[in-house]
Backbone as CSV, one residue per row, in Angstrom:
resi,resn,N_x,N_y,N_z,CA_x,CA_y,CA_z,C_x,C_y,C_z
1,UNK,-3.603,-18.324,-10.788,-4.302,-17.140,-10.331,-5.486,-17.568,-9.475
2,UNK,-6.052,-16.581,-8.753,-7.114,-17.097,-7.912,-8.676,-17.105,-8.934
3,UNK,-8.988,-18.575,-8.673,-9.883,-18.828,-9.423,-11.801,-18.348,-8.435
4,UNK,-11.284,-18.104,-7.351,-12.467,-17.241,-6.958,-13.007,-15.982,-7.445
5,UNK,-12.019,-15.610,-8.389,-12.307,-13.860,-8.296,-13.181,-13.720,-9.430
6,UNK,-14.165,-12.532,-9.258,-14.796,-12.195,-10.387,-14.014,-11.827,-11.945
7,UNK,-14.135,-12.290,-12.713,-13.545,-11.595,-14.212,-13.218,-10.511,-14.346
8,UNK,-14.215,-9.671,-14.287,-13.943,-8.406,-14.163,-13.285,-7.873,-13.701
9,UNK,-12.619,-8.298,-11.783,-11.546,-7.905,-11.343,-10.208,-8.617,-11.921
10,UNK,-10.434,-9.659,-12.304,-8.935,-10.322,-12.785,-8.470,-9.390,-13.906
11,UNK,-9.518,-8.899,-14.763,-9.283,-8.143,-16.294,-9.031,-6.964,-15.533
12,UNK,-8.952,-6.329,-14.494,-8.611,-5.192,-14.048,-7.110,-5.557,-13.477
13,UNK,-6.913,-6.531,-12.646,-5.864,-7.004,-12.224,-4.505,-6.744,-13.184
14,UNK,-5.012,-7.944,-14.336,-3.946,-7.552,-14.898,-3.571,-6.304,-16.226
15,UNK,-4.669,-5.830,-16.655,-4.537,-4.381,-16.579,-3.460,-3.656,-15.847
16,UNK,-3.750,-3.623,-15.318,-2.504,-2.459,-13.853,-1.637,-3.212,-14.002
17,UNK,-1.140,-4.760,-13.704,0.027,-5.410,-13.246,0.526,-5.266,-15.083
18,UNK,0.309,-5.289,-16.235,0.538,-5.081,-17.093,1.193,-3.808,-17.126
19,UNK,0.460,-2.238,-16.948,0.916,-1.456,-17.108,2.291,-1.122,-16.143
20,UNK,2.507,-1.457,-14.944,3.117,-1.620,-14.139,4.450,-2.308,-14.604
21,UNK,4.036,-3.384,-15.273,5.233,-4.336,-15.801,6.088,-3.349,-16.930
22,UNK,5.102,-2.506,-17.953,5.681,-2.124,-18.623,6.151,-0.518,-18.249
23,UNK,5.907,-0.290,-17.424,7.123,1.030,-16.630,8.182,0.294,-16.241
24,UNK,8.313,-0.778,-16.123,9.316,-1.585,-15.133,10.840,-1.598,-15.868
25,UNK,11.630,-1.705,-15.057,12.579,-2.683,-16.285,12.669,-3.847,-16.681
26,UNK,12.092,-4.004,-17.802,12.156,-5.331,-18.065,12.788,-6.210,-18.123
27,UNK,12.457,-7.425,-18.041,12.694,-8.723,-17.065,12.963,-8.826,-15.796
28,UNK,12.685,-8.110,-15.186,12.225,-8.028,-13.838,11.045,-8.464,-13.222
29,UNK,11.055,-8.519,-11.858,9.813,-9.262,-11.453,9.452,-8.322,-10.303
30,UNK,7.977,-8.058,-10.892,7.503,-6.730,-10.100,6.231,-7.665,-9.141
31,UNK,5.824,-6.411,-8.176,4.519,-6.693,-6.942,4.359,-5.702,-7.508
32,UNK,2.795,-5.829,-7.876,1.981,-4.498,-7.525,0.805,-4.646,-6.028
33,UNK,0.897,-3.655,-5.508,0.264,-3.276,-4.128,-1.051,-2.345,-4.683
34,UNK,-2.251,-2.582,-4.625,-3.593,-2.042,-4.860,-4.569,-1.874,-3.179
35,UNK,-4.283,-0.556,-3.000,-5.083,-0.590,-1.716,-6.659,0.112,-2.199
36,UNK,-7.661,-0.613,-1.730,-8.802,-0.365,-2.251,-9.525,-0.086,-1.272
37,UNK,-10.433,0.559,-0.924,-11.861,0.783,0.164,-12.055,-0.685,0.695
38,UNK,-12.612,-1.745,0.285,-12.506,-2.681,0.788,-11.358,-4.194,1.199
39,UNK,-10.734,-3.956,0.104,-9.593,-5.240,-0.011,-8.416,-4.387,-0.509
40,UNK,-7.286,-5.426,0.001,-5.939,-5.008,-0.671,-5.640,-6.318,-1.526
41,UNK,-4.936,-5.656,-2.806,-4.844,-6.691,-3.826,-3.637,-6.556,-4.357
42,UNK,-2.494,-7.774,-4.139,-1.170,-8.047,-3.927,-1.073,-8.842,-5.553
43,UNK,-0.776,-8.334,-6.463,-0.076,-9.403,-7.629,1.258,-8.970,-8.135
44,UNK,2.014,-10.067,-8.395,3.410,-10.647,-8.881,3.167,-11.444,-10.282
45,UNK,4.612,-11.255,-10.883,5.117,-11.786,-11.233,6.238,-11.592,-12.468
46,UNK,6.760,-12.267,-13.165,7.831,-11.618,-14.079,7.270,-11.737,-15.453
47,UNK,6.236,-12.437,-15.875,5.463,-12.198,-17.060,4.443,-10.979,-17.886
48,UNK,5.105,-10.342,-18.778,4.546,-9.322,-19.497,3.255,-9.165,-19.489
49,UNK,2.436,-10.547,-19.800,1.164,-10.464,-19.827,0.245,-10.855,-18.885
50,UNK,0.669,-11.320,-17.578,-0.116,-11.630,-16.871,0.649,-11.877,-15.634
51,UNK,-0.330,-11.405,-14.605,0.616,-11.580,-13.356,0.999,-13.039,-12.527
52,UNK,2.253,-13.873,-12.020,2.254,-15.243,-11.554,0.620,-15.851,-10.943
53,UNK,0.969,-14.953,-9.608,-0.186,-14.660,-8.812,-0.517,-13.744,-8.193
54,UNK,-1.824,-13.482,-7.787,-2.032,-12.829,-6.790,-3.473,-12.813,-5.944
55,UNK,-3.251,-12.256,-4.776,-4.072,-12.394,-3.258,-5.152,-11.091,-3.440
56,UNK,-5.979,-11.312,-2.946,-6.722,-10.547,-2.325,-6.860,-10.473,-0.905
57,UNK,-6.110,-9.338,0.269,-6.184,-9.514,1.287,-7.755,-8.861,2.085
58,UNK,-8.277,-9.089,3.025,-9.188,-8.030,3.870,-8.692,-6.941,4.419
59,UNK,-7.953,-6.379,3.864,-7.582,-5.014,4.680,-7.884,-4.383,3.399
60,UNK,-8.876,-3.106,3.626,-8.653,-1.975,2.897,-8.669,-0.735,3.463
61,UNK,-9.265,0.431,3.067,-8.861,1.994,3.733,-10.088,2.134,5.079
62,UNK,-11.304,1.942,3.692,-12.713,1.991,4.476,-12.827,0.848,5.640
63,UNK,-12.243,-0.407,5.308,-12.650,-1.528,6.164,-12.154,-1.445,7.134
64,UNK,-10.559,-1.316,6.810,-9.810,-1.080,8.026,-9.855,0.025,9.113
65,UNK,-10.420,1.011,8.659,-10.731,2.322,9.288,-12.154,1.697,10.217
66,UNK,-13.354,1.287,9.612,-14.307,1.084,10.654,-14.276,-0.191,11.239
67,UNK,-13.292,-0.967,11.178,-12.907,-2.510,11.828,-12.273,-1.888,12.700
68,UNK,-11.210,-1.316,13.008,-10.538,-0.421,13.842,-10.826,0.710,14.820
69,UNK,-10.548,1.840,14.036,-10.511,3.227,14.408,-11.844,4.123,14.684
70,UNK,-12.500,4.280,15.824,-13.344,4.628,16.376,-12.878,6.030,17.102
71,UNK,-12.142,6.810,16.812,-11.783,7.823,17.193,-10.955,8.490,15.962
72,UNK,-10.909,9.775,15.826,-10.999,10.710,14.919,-9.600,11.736,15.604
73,UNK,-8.400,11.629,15.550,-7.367,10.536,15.058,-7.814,9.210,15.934
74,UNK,-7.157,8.178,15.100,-7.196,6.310,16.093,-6.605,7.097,17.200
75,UNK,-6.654,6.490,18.190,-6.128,6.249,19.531,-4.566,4.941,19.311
76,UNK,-3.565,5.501,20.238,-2.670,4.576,20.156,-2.979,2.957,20.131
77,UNK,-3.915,2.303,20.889,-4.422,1.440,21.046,-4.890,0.591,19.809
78,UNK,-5.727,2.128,19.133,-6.751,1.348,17.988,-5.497,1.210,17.239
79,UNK,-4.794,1.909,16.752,-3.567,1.679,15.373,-2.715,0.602,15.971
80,UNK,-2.439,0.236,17.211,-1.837,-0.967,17.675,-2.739,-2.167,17.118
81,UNK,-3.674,-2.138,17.570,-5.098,-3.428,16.926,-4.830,-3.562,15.643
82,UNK,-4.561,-2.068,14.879,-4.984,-2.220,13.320,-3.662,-3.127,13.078
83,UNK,-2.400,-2.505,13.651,-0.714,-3.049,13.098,-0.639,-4.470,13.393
84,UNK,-1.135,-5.112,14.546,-1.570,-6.422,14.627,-2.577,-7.399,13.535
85,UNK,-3.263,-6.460,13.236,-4.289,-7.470,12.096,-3.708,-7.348,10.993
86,UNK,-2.906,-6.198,10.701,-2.201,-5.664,8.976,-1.238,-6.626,9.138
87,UNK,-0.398,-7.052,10.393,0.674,-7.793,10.392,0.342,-9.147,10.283
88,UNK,-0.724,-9.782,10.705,-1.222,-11.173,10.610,-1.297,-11.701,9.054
89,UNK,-2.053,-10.700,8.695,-2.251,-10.948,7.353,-1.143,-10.838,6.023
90,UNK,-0.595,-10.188,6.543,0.488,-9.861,5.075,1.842,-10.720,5.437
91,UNK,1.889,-10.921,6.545,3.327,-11.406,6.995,3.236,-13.478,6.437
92,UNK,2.186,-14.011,6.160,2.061,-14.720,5.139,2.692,-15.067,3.576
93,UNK,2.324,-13.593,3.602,2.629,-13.153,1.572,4.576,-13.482,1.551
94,UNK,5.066,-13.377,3.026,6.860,-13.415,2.935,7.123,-14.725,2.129
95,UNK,6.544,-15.462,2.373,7.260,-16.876,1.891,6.437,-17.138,0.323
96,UNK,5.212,-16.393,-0.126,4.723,-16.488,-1.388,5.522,-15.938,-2.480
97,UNK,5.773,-14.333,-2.197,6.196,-13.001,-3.074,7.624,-13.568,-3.494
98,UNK,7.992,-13.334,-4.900,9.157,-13.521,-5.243,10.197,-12.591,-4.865
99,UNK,11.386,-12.500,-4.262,12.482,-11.702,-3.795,13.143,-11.021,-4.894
100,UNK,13.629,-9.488,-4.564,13.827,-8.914,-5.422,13.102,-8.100,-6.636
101,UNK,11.902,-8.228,-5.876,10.840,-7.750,-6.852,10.815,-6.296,-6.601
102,UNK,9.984,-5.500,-8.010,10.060,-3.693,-7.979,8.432,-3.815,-7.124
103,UNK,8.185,-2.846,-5.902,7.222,-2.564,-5.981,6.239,-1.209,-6.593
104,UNK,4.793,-1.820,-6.844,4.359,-0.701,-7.896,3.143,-0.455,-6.962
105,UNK,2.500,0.605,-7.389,1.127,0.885,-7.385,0.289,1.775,-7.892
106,UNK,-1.068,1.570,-8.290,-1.917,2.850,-8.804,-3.077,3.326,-8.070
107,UNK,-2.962,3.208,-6.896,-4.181,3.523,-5.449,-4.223,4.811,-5.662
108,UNK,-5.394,5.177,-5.629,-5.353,7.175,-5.238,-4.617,7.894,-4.503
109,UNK,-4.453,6.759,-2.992,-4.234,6.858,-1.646,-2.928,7.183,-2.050
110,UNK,-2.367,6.271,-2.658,-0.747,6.712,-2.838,-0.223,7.812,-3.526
111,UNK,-1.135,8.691,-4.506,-0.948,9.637,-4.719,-1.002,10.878,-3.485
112,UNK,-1.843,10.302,-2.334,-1.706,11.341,-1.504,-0.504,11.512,-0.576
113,UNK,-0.099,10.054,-0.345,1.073,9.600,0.598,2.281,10.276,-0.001
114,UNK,2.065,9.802,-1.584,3.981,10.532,-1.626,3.604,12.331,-2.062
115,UNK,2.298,12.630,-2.161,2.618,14.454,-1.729,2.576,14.842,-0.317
116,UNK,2.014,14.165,0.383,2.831,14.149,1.898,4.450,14.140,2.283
117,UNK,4.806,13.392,1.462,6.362,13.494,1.739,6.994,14.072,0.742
118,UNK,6.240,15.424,0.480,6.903,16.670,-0.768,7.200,16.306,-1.826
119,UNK,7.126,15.049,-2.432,7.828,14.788,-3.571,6.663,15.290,-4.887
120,UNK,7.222,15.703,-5.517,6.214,15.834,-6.946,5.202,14.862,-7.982
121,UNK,4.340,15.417,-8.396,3.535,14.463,-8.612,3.853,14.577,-10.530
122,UNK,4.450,15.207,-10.808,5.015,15.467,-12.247,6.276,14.811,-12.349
123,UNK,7.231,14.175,-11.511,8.325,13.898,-11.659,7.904,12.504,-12.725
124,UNK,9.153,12.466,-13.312,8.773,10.559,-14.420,8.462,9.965,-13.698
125,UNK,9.213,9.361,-12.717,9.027,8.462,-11.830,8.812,8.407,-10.213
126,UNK,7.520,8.270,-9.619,7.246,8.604,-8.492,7.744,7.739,-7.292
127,UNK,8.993,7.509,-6.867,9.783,7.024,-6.235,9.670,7.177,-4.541
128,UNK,9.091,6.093,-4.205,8.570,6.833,-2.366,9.305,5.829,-1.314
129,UNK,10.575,6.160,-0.904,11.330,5.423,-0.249,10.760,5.194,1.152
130,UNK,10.905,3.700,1.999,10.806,3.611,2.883,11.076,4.712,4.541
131,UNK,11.999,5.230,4.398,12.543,6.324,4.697,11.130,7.494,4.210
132,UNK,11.165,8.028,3.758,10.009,8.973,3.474,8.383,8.710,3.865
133,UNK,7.930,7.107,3.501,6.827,7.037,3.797,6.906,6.922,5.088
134,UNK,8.184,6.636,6.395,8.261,6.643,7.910,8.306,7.760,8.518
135,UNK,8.977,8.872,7.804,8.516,10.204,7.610,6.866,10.352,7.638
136,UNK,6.371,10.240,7.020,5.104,10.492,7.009,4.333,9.823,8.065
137,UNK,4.228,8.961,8.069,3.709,7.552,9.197,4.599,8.553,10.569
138,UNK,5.397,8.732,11.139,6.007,9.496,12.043,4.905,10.669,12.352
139,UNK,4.855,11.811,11.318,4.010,12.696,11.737,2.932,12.598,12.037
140,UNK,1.692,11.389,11.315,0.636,10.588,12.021,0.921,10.403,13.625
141,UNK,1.581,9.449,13.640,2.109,8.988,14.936,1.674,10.091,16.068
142,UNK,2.674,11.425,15.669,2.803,12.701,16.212,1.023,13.082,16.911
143,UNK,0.589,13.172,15.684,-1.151,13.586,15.538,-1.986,12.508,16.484
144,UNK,-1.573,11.246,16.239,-1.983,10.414,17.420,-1.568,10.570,19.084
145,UNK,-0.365,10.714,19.264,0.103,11.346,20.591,-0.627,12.420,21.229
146,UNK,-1.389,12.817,20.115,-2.316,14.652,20.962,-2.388,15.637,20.151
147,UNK,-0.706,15.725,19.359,-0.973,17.019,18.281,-2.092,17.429,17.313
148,UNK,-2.453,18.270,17.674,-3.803,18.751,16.755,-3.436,18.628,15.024
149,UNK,-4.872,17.683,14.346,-4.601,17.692,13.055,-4.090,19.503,12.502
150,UNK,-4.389,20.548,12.420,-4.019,21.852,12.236,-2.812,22.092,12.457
151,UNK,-1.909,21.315,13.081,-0.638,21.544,12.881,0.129,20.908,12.420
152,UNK,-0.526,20.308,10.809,0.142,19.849,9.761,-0.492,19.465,8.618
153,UNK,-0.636,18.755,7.688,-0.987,18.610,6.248,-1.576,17.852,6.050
154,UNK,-1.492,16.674,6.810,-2.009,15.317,7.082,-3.384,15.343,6.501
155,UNK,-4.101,14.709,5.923,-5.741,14.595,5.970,-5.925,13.744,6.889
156,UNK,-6.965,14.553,7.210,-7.611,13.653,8.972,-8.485,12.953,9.063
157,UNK,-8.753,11.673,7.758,-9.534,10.934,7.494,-8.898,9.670,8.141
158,UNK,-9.630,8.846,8.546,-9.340,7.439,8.974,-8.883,6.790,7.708
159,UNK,-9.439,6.654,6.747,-9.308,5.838,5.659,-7.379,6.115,5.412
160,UNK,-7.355,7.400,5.043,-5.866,7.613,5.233,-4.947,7.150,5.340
161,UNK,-5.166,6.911,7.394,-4.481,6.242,8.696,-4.329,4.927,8.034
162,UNK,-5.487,4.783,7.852,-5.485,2.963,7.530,-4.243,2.489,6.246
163,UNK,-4.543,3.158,4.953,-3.927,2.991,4.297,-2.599,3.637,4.411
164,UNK,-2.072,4.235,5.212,-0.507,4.484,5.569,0.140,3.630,6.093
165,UNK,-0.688,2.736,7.213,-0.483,1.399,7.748,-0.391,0.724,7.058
166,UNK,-1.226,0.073,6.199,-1.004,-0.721,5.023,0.008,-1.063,4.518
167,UNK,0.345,0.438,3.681,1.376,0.750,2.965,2.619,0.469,3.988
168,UNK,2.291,1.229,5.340,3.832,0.590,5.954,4.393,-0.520,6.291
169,UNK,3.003,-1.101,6.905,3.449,-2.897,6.991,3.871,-3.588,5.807
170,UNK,3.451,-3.522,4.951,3.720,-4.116,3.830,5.089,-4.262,3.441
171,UNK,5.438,-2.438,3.354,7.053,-2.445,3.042,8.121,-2.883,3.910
172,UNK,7.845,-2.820,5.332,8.423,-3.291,6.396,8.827,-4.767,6.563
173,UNK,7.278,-5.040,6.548,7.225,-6.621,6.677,7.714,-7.675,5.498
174,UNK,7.838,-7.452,4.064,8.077,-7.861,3.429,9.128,-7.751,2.569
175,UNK,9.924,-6.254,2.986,11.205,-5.936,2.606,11.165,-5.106,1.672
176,UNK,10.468,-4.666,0.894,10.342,-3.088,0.326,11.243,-2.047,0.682
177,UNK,12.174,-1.555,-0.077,12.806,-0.197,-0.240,12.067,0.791,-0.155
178,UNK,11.342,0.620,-1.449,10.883,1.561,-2.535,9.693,1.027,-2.906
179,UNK,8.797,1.841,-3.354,7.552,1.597,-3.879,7.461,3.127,-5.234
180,UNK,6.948,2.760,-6.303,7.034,3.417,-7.569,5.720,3.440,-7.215
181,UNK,4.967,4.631,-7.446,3.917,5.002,-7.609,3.091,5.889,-9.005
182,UNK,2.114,5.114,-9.833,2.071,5.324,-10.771,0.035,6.154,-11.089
183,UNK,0.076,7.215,-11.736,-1.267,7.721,-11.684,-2.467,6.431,-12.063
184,UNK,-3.115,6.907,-11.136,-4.563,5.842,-11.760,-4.953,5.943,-13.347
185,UNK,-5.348,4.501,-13.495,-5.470,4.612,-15.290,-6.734,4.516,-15.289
């Protein structure tokens, strides 16, 4: 594990990657994806009690939004900059992350992403297919081209933008189906 990190976040770490493990099916080997205001925090692994490893990247909602996006939607340009730096960084994690892994998460953000793509927030299992979150990321897109935020659902926060990117590079770049999305504990 990374021996830089404060305690406190590791005891949070595996907290979540724990609870995560145990929605899972077990013996399986899960990623959990944590997008935070400042950092994104990537842990694996197939052990009940503790996760193999995991990263702390520099991309988060807040960071990435004012490292970036200087316009209220980004400008095509700025979300090009952002997909370039989201891609630098995570496209690393390909040769770390174990294959075949479930992805999880308990970000707020992701509670907003998969009621963007209609799905229920009561269902057992909050199941947000690649396909759906491009759906969503699509209608951004849309809102970036010119369409006025008012002609759709979207929240028109940067932080958002950022973390939809996130979330999309991630699944893209690293091979993600599916991402299970689980309420904050």
């Amino acid at each position: 594990m990374n021996s830089a990190v404060p305690p406190e976040m590791k005891a949070n770490i595996t907290k979540l990657y724990c609870a995560a493990y145990n929605e899972s099916q077990k013996n399986k080997i899960i990623t959990l994806l944590l997008i935070t205001e400042e950092c994104t925090i990537v842990a694996s692994g197939k052990s009940p009690l503790e996760p193999d490893d995991f990263w702390i990247l520099p991309l988060g909602s807040e960071k990435t939004s004012k490292e970036f996006f200087k316009h209220t939607p980004p400008s095509p340009d700025e979300i090009e900059y952002a997909i370039n730096f989201i891609e630098d960084t995570i496209i690393p994690l390909k040769k770390l992350l174990p294959t075949n892994s479930e992805l999880y998460s308990f970000s707020p953000v992701m509670q907003e992403i998969i009621l963007q793509a209609n799905k229920s927030l009561s269902s057992p299992k909050k199941v947000l297919s690649i396909k759906e979150m491009e759906d969503v990321f699509s209608r951004l897109a849309i809102i970036i081209s010119g369409r006025p935020y008012s002609t759709d659902t979207l929240p028109e926060s940067s932080s958002f933008a950022a973390s939809l990117l996130i979330l999309r590079e991630f699944m893209h770049h690293l091979g993600f189906q599916n991402i299970i999305i689980e309420k904050s504990l």
